[in-house]
Each structure stands twice: as C-alpha cells, then as structure tokens.
Short mmCIF file of C-alpha atoms and ligand atoms in Angstrom, two decimals:
data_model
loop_
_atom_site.label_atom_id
_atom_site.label_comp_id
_atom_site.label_asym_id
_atom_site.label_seq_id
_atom_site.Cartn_x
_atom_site.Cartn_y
_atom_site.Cartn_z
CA UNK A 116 36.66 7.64 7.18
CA UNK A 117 38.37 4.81 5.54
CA UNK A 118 36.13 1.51 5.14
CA UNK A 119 37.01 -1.92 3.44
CA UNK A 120 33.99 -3.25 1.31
CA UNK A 121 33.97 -7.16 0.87
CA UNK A 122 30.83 -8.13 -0.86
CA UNK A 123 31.17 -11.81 0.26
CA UNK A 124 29.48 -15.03 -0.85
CA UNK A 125 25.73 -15.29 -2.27
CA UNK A 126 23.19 -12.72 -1.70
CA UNK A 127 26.65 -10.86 -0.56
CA UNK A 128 27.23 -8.99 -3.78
CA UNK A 129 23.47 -7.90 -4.06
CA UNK A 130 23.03 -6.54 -0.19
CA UNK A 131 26.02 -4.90 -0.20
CA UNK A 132 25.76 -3.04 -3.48
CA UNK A 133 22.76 -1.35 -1.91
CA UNK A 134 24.80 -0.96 1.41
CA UNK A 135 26.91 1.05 -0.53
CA UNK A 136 24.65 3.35 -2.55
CA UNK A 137 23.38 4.45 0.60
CA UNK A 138 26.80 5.15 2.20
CA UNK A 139 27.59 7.10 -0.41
CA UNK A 140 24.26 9.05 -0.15
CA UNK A 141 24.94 9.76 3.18
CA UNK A 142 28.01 10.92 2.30
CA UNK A 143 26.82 13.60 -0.40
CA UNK A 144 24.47 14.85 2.33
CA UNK A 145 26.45 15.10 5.70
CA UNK A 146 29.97 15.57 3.91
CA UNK A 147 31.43 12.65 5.43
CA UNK A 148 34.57 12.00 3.10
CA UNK A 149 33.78 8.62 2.91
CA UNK A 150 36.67 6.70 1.17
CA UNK A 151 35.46 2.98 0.28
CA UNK A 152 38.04 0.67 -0.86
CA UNK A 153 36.64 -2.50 -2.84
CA UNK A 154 38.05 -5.60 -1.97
CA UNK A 155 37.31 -9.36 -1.90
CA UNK A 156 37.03 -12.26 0.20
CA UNK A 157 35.45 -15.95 0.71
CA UNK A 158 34.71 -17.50 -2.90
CA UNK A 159 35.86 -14.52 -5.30
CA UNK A 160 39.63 -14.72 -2.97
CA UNK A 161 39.46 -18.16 -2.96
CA UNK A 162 39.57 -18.63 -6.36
CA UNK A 163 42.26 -15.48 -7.05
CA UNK A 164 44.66 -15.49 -4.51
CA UNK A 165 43.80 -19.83 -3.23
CA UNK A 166 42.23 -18.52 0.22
CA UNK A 167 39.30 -16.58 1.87
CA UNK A 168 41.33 -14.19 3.61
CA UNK A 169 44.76 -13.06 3.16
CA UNK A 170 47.50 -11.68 5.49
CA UNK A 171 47.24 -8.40 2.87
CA UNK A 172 43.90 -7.85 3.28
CA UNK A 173 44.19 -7.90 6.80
CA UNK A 174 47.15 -5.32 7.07
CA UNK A 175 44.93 -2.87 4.63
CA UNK A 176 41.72 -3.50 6.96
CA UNK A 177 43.60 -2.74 10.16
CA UNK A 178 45.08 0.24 8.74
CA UNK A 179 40.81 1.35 7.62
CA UNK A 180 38.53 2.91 10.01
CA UNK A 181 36.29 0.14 9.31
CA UNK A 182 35.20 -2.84 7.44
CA UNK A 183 31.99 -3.74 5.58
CA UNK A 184 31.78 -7.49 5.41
CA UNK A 185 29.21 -9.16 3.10
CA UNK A 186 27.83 -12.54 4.10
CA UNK A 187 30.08 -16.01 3.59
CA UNK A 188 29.46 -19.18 2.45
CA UNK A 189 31.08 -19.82 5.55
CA UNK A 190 29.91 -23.89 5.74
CA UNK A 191 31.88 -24.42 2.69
CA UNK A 192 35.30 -23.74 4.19
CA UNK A 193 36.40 -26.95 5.44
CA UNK A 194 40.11 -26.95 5.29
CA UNK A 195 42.31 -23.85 6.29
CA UNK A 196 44.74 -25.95 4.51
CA UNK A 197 43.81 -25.58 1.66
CA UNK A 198 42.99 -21.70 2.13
CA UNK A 199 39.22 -22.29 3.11
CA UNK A 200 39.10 -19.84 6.27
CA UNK A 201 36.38 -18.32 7.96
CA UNK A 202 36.66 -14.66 6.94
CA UNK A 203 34.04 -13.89 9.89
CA UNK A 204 36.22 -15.86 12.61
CA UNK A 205 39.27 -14.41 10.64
CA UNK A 206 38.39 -11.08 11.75
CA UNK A 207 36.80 -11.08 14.74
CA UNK A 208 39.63 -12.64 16.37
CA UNK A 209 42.68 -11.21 14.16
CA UNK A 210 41.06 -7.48 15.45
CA UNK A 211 40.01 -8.89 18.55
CA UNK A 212 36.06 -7.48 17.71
CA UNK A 213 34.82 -9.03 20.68
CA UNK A 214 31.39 -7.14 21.31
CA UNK A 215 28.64 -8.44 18.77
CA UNK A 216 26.00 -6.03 18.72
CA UNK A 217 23.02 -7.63 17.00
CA UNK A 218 19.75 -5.36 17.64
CA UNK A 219 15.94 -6.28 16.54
CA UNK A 220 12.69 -4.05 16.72
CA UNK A 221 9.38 -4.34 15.69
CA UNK A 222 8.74 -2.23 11.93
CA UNK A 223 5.33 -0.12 11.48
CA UNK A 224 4.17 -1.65 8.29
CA UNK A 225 5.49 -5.15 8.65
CA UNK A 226 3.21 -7.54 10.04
CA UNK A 227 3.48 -7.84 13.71
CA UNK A 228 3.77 -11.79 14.66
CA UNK A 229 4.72 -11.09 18.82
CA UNK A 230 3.66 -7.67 19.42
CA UNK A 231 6.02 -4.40 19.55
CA UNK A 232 9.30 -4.54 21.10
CA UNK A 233 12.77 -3.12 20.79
CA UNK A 234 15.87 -5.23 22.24
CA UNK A 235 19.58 -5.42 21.59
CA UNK A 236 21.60 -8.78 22.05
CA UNK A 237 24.76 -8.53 23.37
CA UNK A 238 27.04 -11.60 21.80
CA UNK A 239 30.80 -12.21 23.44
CA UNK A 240 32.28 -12.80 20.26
CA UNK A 241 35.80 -14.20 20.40
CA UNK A 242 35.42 -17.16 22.74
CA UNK A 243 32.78 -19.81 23.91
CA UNK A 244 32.13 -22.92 21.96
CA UNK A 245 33.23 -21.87 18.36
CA UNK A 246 36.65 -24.29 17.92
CA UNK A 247 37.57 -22.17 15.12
CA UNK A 248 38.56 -18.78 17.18
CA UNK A 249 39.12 -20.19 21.39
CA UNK A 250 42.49 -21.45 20.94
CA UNK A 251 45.53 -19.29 19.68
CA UNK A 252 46.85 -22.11 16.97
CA UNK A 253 44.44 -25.35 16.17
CA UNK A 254 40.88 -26.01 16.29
CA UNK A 255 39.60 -26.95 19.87
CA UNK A 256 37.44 -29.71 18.18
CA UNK A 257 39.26 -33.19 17.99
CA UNK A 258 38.68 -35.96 16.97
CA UNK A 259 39.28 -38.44 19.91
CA UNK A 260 38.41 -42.00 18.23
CA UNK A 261 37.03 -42.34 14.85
CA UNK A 262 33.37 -42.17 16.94
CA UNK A 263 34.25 -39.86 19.21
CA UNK A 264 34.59 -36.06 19.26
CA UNK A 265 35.02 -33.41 21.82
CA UNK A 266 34.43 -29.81 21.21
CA UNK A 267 36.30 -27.65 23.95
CA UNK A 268 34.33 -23.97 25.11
CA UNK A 269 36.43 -21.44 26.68
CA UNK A 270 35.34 -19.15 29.06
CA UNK A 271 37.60 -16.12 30.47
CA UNK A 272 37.01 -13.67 33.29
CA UNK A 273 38.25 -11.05 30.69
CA UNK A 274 36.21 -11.61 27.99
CA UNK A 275 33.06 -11.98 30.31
CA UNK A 276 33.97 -8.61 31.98
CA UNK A 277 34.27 -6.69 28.67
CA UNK A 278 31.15 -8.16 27.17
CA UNK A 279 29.47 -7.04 30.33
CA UNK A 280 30.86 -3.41 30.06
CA UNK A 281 29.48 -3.43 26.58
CA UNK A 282 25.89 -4.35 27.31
CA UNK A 283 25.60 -1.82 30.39
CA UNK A 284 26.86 0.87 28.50
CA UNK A 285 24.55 0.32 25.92
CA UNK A 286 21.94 -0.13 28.60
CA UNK A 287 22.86 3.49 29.64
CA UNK A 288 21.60 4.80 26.66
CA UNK A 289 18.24 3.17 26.15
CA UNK A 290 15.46 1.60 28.55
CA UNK A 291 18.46 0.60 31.53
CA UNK A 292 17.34 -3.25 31.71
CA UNK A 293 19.94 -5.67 30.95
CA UNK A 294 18.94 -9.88 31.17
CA UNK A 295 21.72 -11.69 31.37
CA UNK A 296 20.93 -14.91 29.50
CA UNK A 297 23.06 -18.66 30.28
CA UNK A 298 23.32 -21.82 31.02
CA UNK A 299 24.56 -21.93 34.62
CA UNK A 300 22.65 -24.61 36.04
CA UNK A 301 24.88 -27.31 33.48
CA UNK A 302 27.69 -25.00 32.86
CA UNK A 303 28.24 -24.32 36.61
CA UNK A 304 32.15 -22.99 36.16
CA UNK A 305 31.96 -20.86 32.38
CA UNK A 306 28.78 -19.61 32.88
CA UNK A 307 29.02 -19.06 36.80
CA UNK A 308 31.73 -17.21 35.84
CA UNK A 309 29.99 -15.60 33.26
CA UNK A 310 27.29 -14.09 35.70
CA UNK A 311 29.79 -13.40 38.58
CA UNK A 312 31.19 -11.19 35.83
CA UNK A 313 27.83 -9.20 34.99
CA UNK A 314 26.78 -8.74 38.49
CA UNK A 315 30.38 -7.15 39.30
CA UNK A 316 30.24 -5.08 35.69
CA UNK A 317 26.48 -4.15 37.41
CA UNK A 318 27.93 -2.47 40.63
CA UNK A 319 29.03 0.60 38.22
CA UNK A 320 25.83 0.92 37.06
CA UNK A 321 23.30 1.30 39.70
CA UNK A 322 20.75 3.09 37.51
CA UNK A 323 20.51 -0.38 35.28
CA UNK A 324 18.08 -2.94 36.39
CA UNK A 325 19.25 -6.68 35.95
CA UNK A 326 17.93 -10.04 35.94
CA UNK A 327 18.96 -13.63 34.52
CA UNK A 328 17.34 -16.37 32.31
CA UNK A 329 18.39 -19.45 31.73
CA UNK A 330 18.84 -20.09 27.87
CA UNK A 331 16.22 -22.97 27.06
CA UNK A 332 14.22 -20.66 29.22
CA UNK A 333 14.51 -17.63 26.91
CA UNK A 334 13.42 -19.06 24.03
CA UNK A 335 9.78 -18.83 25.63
CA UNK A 336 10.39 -15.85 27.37
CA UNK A 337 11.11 -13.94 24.62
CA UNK A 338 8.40 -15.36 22.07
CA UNK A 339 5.78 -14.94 24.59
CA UNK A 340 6.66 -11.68 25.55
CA UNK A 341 10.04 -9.98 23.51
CA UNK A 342 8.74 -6.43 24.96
CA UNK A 343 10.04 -7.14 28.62
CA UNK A 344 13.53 -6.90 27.38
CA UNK A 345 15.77 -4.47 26.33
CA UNK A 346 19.60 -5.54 26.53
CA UNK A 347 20.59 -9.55 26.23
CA UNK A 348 24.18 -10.08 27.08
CA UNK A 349 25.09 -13.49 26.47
CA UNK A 350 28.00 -15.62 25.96
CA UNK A 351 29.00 -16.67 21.86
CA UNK A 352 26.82 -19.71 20.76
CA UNK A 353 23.25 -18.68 23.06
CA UNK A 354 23.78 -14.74 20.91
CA UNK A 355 24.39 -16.09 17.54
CA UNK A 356 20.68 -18.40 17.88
CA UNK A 357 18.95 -15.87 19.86
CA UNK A 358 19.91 -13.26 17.91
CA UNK A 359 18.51 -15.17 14.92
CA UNK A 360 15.22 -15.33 16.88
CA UNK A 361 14.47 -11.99 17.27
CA UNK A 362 15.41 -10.79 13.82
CA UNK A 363 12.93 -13.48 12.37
CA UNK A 364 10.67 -12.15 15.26
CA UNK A 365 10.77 -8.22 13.87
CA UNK A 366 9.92 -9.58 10.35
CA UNK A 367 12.57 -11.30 8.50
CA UNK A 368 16.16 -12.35 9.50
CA UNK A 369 17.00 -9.74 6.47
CA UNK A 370 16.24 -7.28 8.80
CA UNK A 371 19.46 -8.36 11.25
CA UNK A 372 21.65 -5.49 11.43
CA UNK A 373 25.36 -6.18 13.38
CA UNK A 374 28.40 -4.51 14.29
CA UNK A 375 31.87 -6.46 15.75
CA UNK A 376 33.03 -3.58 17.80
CA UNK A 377 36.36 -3.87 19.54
CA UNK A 378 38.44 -1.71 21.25
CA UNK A 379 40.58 -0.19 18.23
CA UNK A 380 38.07 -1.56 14.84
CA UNK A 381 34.69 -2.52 13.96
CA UNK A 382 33.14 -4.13 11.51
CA UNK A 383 29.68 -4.22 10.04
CA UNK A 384 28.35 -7.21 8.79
CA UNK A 385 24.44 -8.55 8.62
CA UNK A 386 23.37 -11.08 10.96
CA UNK A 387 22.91 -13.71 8.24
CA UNK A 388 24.18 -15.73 6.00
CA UNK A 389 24.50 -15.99 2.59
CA UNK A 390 21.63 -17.48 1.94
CA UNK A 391 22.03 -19.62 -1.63
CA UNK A 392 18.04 -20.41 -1.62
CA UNK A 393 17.50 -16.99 -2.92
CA UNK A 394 20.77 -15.89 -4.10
CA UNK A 395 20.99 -13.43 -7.93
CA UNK A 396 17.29 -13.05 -7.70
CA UNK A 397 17.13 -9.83 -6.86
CA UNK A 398 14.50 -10.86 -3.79
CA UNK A 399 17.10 -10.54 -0.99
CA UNK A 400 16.41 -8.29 1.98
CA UNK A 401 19.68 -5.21 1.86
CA UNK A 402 18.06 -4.01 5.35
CA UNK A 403 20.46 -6.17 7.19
CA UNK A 404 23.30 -4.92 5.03
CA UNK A 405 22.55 -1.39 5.14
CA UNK A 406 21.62 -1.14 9.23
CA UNK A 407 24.98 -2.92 9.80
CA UNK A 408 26.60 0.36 7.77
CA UNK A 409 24.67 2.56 9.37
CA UNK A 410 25.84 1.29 13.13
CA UNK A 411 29.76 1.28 11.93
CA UNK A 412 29.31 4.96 11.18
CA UNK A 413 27.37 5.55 14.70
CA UNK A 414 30.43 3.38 16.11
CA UNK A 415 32.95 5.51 14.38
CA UNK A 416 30.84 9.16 15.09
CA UNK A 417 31.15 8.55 18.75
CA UNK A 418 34.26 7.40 19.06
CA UNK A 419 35.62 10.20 17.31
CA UNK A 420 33.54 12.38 18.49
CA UNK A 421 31.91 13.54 14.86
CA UNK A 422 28.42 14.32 15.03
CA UNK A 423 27.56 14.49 11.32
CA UNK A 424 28.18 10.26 11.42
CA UNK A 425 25.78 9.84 14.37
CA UNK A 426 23.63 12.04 11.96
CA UNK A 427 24.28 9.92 9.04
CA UNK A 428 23.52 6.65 10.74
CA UNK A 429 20.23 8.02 12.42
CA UNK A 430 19.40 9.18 9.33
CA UNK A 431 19.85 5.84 7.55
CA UNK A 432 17.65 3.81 10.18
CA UNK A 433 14.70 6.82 10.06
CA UNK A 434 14.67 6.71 5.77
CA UNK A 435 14.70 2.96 6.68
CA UNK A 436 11.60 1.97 8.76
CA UNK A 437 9.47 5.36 6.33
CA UNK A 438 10.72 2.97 3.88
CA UNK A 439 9.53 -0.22 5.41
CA UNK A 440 6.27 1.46 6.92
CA UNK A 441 5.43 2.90 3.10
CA UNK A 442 5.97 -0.43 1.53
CA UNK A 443 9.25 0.26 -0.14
CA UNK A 444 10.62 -2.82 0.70
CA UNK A 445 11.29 -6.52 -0.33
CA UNK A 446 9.03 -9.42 -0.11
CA UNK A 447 9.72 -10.93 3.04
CA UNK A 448 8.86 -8.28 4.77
CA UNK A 449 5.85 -7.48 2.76
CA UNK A 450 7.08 -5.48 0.03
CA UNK A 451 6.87 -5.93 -3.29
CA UNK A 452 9.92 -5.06 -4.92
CA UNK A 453 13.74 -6.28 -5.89
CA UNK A 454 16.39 -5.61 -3.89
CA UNK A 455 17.90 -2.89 -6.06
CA UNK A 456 14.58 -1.47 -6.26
CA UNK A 457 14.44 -1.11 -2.89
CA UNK A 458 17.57 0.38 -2.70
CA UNK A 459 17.40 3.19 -4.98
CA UNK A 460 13.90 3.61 -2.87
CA UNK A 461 15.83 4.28 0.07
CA UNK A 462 18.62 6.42 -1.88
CA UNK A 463 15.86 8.36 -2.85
CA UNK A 464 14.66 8.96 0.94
CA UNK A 465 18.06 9.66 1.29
CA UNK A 466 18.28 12.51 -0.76
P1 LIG B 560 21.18 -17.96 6.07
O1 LIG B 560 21.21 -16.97 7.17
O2 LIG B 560 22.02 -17.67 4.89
O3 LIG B 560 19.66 -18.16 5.57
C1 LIG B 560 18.62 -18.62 6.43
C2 LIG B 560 17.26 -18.28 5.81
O4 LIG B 560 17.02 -16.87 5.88
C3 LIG B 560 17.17 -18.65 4.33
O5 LIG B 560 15.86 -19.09 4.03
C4 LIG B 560 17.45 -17.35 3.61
O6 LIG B 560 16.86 -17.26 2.32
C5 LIG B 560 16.85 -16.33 4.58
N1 LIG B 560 17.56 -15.04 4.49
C6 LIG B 560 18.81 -14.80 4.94
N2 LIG B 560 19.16 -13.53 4.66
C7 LIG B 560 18.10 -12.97 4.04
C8 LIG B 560 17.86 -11.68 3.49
N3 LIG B 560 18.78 -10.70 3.55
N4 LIG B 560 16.66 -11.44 2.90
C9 LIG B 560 15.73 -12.40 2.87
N5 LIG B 560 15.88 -13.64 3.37
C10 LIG B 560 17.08 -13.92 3.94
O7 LIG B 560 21.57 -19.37 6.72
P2 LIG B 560 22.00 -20.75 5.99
O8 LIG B 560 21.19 -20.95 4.77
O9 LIG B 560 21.98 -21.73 7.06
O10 LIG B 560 23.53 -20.52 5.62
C11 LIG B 560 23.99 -20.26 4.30
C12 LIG B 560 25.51 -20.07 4.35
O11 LIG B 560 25.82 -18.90 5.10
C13 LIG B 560 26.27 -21.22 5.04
O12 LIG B 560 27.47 -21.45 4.32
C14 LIG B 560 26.56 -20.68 6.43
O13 LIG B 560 27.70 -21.28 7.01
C15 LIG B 560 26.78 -19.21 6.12
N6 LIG B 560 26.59 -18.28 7.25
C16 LIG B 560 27.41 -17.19 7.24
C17 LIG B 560 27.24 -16.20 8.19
C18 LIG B 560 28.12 -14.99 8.11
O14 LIG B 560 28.86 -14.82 7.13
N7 LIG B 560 28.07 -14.11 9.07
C19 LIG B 560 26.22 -16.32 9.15
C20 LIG B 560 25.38 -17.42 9.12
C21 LIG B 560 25.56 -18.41 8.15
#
C-alpha cells in the first residue's frame, strides 16, 4: 500500500510524525509493505513551489492508495491567486472524497464529562454551504454590494443519496440506529431533499432503525444524552460542528479521528485544525492523527479484501485506548507526557 504523507501546518509536523512511527510499527508486525512517500503541502509548499497544493502532487496522490493529510492553517489561505488553496477542499473535491467519517467514543481512563457513548458522524463532504468546493470554477460567495454578501449552499439528490448509503452501511456493522440530523423546517427544499434521500437509502435496510433531529435540536440532544445515538448522517456544515462536539465530548478534540472516503481514494486526516495555541510544544494530542491512519488502513483492508490491514488498524485503536486507560497519554486528556513521548508509548504497545 502506497500512502502520501503531508505533515501540514502547526501541530501538523508533530501529530503526524507519531502517525507515522506507528504505521510503520504496524507494518513490521502484520507485514503490510507499507510504502510512505513524504511530501508537502499548505505553508512548507507555499513557500517552495508559491502554492498549497500543486497539480503534481495531486497526480502522485491519485496514483497512491492513500493519503495522510496533516492539519492546515487553512484560515490563512485567502487568495487562490496567489497560490493560497485549501489543501483539505483541494482534495476532497479533486478525488471526489465525499463521505466524512468522523467517529467519537468515550475512553476508560479519561474523565467522563456526559457519560459513555460510542457514535459515528456521517459528514456529506463535497457540497452544502462551503463556497470553496459547490461550484465547479469560482467561489459561490459574492460579494453583492460593498455591504452585502450572499453565500450560495448546494444541495444534490446524488450527493444526499451516497452520503446516505454511507451511513447505513456503516450502521450495518455496529448498533443499526442511524439519526438523520437537519435543518428542514428553514431549509424546506436542500434539506427536504436531504431526508427524502435517507428515508429512500432506508428502504434497503430494514434491519436499521431511523429517526430525525433537527440541528439546533441536537446540540441538546446529544449533550444530554450522546449514548442514544449511534450513526449521525448529516449534510457538510451541521457534521463539521457536530463532529467537533462530540470529539470535545470523548475528552479532547485531539482525540478526532477522520477518514474522506470516496469511491476510488481516501484520505486520513484528524478532525482538527492546526491549532497555533499549542503548536512545537510537544503538548499536542497525535490520537487524532494516528486513529485517522488507522481507519485509512481499515478503509483500504476491506476494500481489498486484506485482512492483515483490518488487523493492523484494530490493532492500532486497542494499543490506543490501553494507552489512554494506563495514562500514556498527553495532557488534555489527562496524561502527563509530550507528544513524542506518547508516541513511542504507543510504538511500544505496538510491538
Ligand atoms: P483547531 O482545531 O486548530 O483548535 C481548536 C482548539 O483545540 C485549540 O485550543 C487547540 O489547541 C485544540 N486542539 C486542536 N487539536 C488538538 C490536539 N491534537 N491536541 C490537543 N489540543 C488540540 O481550530 P482553530 O484554532 O480554530 O484553527 C486553527 C487553524 O486550523 C485555522 O487556520 C483553521 O482554518 C484551520 N483548520 C484546519 C482544519 C483542517 O485542516 N482539517 C480543520 C479545522 C481548522
């Protein structure tokens, strides 16, 4: 297996140096034949080849079995111009990595702050409000008068169906409860259609149990009581805050694993940012980082059909929460050490 590793921007470089100790510890042990290829984007591309992303990287990322993404300073790209791009937009639309699969449970060891629970939010990824990646050239945010500026959301029956299919067939394999979470009451046409979408996705899958929330709605919902849920499916924007929510919620937003799954590429990359209040301290939480690597290689085991990766990745989440539960972990979570300390913990684990 082929992956592309892009550290990325601010804690990016210190995350994903422990992501990759522990791929390649995995690898020793399951005989994976792991070949990473080190690469750069955001900042470190900006400055050597005057943008974030280029066409290059691109062609040698589609032509991986994966990508490892590190975190971007994403909020100081303002002109594509001038080669600032969005390396996350870049990707999930230039591979069409429409599922965003952002899961969140409850750690023995870290302080519980809602009681136990286990869910999975299920973020469209490609469309919805986010003017950088709904509209094939442009932004879909303009500028209408110098006070005045409309932001455009796009909604397809596509995209709503294939989200849908994601979240049910994740449903399949765990508790069979999927919420579908919107705005339908405003957003009467996208997120009717939305809905109409997961109900008709739903009559394949009898066995699964659905309901809906409304977004504003969920917020309590899930605070009050996260343990009545198992898969979220919701449309862009509502995933990328709730998902937010229920990593903080398990313990610490460092503990946000994601994968971008599409149909032909995925890419792993941790639910947050890069987050310059704590960035070359060695204090940064890698769980994010390293959970993201371990669901590409569950991604890539079952699509090709390789049990050693579905190994691997189990593996990697198990040595993960011994980890967490023994207090080999960083300080947001109630640990005490540095990030590569905790890493070469959870090498160690690792075997
Ligand atoms: P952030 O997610 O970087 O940080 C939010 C808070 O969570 C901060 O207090 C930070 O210290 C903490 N945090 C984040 N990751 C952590 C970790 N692994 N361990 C411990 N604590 C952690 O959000 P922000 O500060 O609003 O954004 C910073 C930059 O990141 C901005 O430029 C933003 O646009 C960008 N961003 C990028 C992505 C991405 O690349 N996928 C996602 C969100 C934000």
């Amino acid at each position: 297996m082929k992956i592309v590793v892009l550290p990325g921007d601010g804690i990016g470089p210190e995350t994903m140096a422990v992501a990759v100790d522990v791929l390649q510890a995995v690898d020793r042990r399951f005989g994976l034949g792991l070949q990473l290829d080190h690469d750069i984007a955001g900042h470190d591309s900006l400055k050597r080849h005057g943008a974030t992303v280029t066409p290059a990287l691109l062609e040698k990322v589609r032509a991986a079995d994966g990508l490892m993404l590190g975190p971007m300073s994403t909020y100081d790209f303002k002109d594509e111009a001038k080669g600032e791009i969005n390396p996350s937009m870049y990707f999930r639309k230039k591979l069409d990595l429409y599922a965003n699969i952002r899961p969140a449970r409850t750690y023995k060891g870290v302080p519980v702050r809602l009681g136990e629970f286990d869910l999975v939010v299920v973020r469209e990824n490609t469309e919805g409000f986010y003017a950088d990646r709904n509209i094939e050239s442009g932004g879909s945010e303009m500028l209408i008068t110098p006070d005045v500026v409309v932001s455009l959301r796009r909604i397809t029956r596509l995209c709503c169906e294939r989200i849908a299919r994601s979240a049910f067939e994740l449903a399949m394999t765990r508790k069979k409860h999927v919420t579908i979470v919107h705005k339908a009451n405003v957003l009467k046409m996208g997120d009717g259609m939305f809905i109409g979408e997961c109900h008709k996705v739903a009559k394949e899958f009898p066995e699964v149990r659905v309901d809906d929330v409304i977004v504003d709605a969920m917020m309590a919902h899930v605070v009050r009581a996260p343990d009545r849920y198992d898969v979220v499916v919701t449309t862009n924007m509502f995933g990328d805050i709730l998902s937010d929510l229920t990593a903080e919620m398990s313990g610490s937003l460092g503990l946000g694993g994601s994968l971008n799954a599409g149909r032909d590429h995925a890419m792993g990359q941790a639910a947050h940012g890069s987050a310059p209040d704590i960035a070359g301290q060695d204090i940064a939480n890698p769980a994010s980082q390293v959970l993201s690597a371990a669901m590409l290689l569950n991604w890539y085991g079952q699509r090709k059909g390789k049990q050693a990766f579905v190994q691997a990745a189990s593996a990697i989440e198990q040595a993960l929460a011994d980890a967490v539960a023994a207090r080999e972990c960083t300080k947001d979570v109630g640990g005490t050490l540095g990030t590569r300390e905790t890493g070469a913990a959870w090498v160690k684990r690792l075997g």
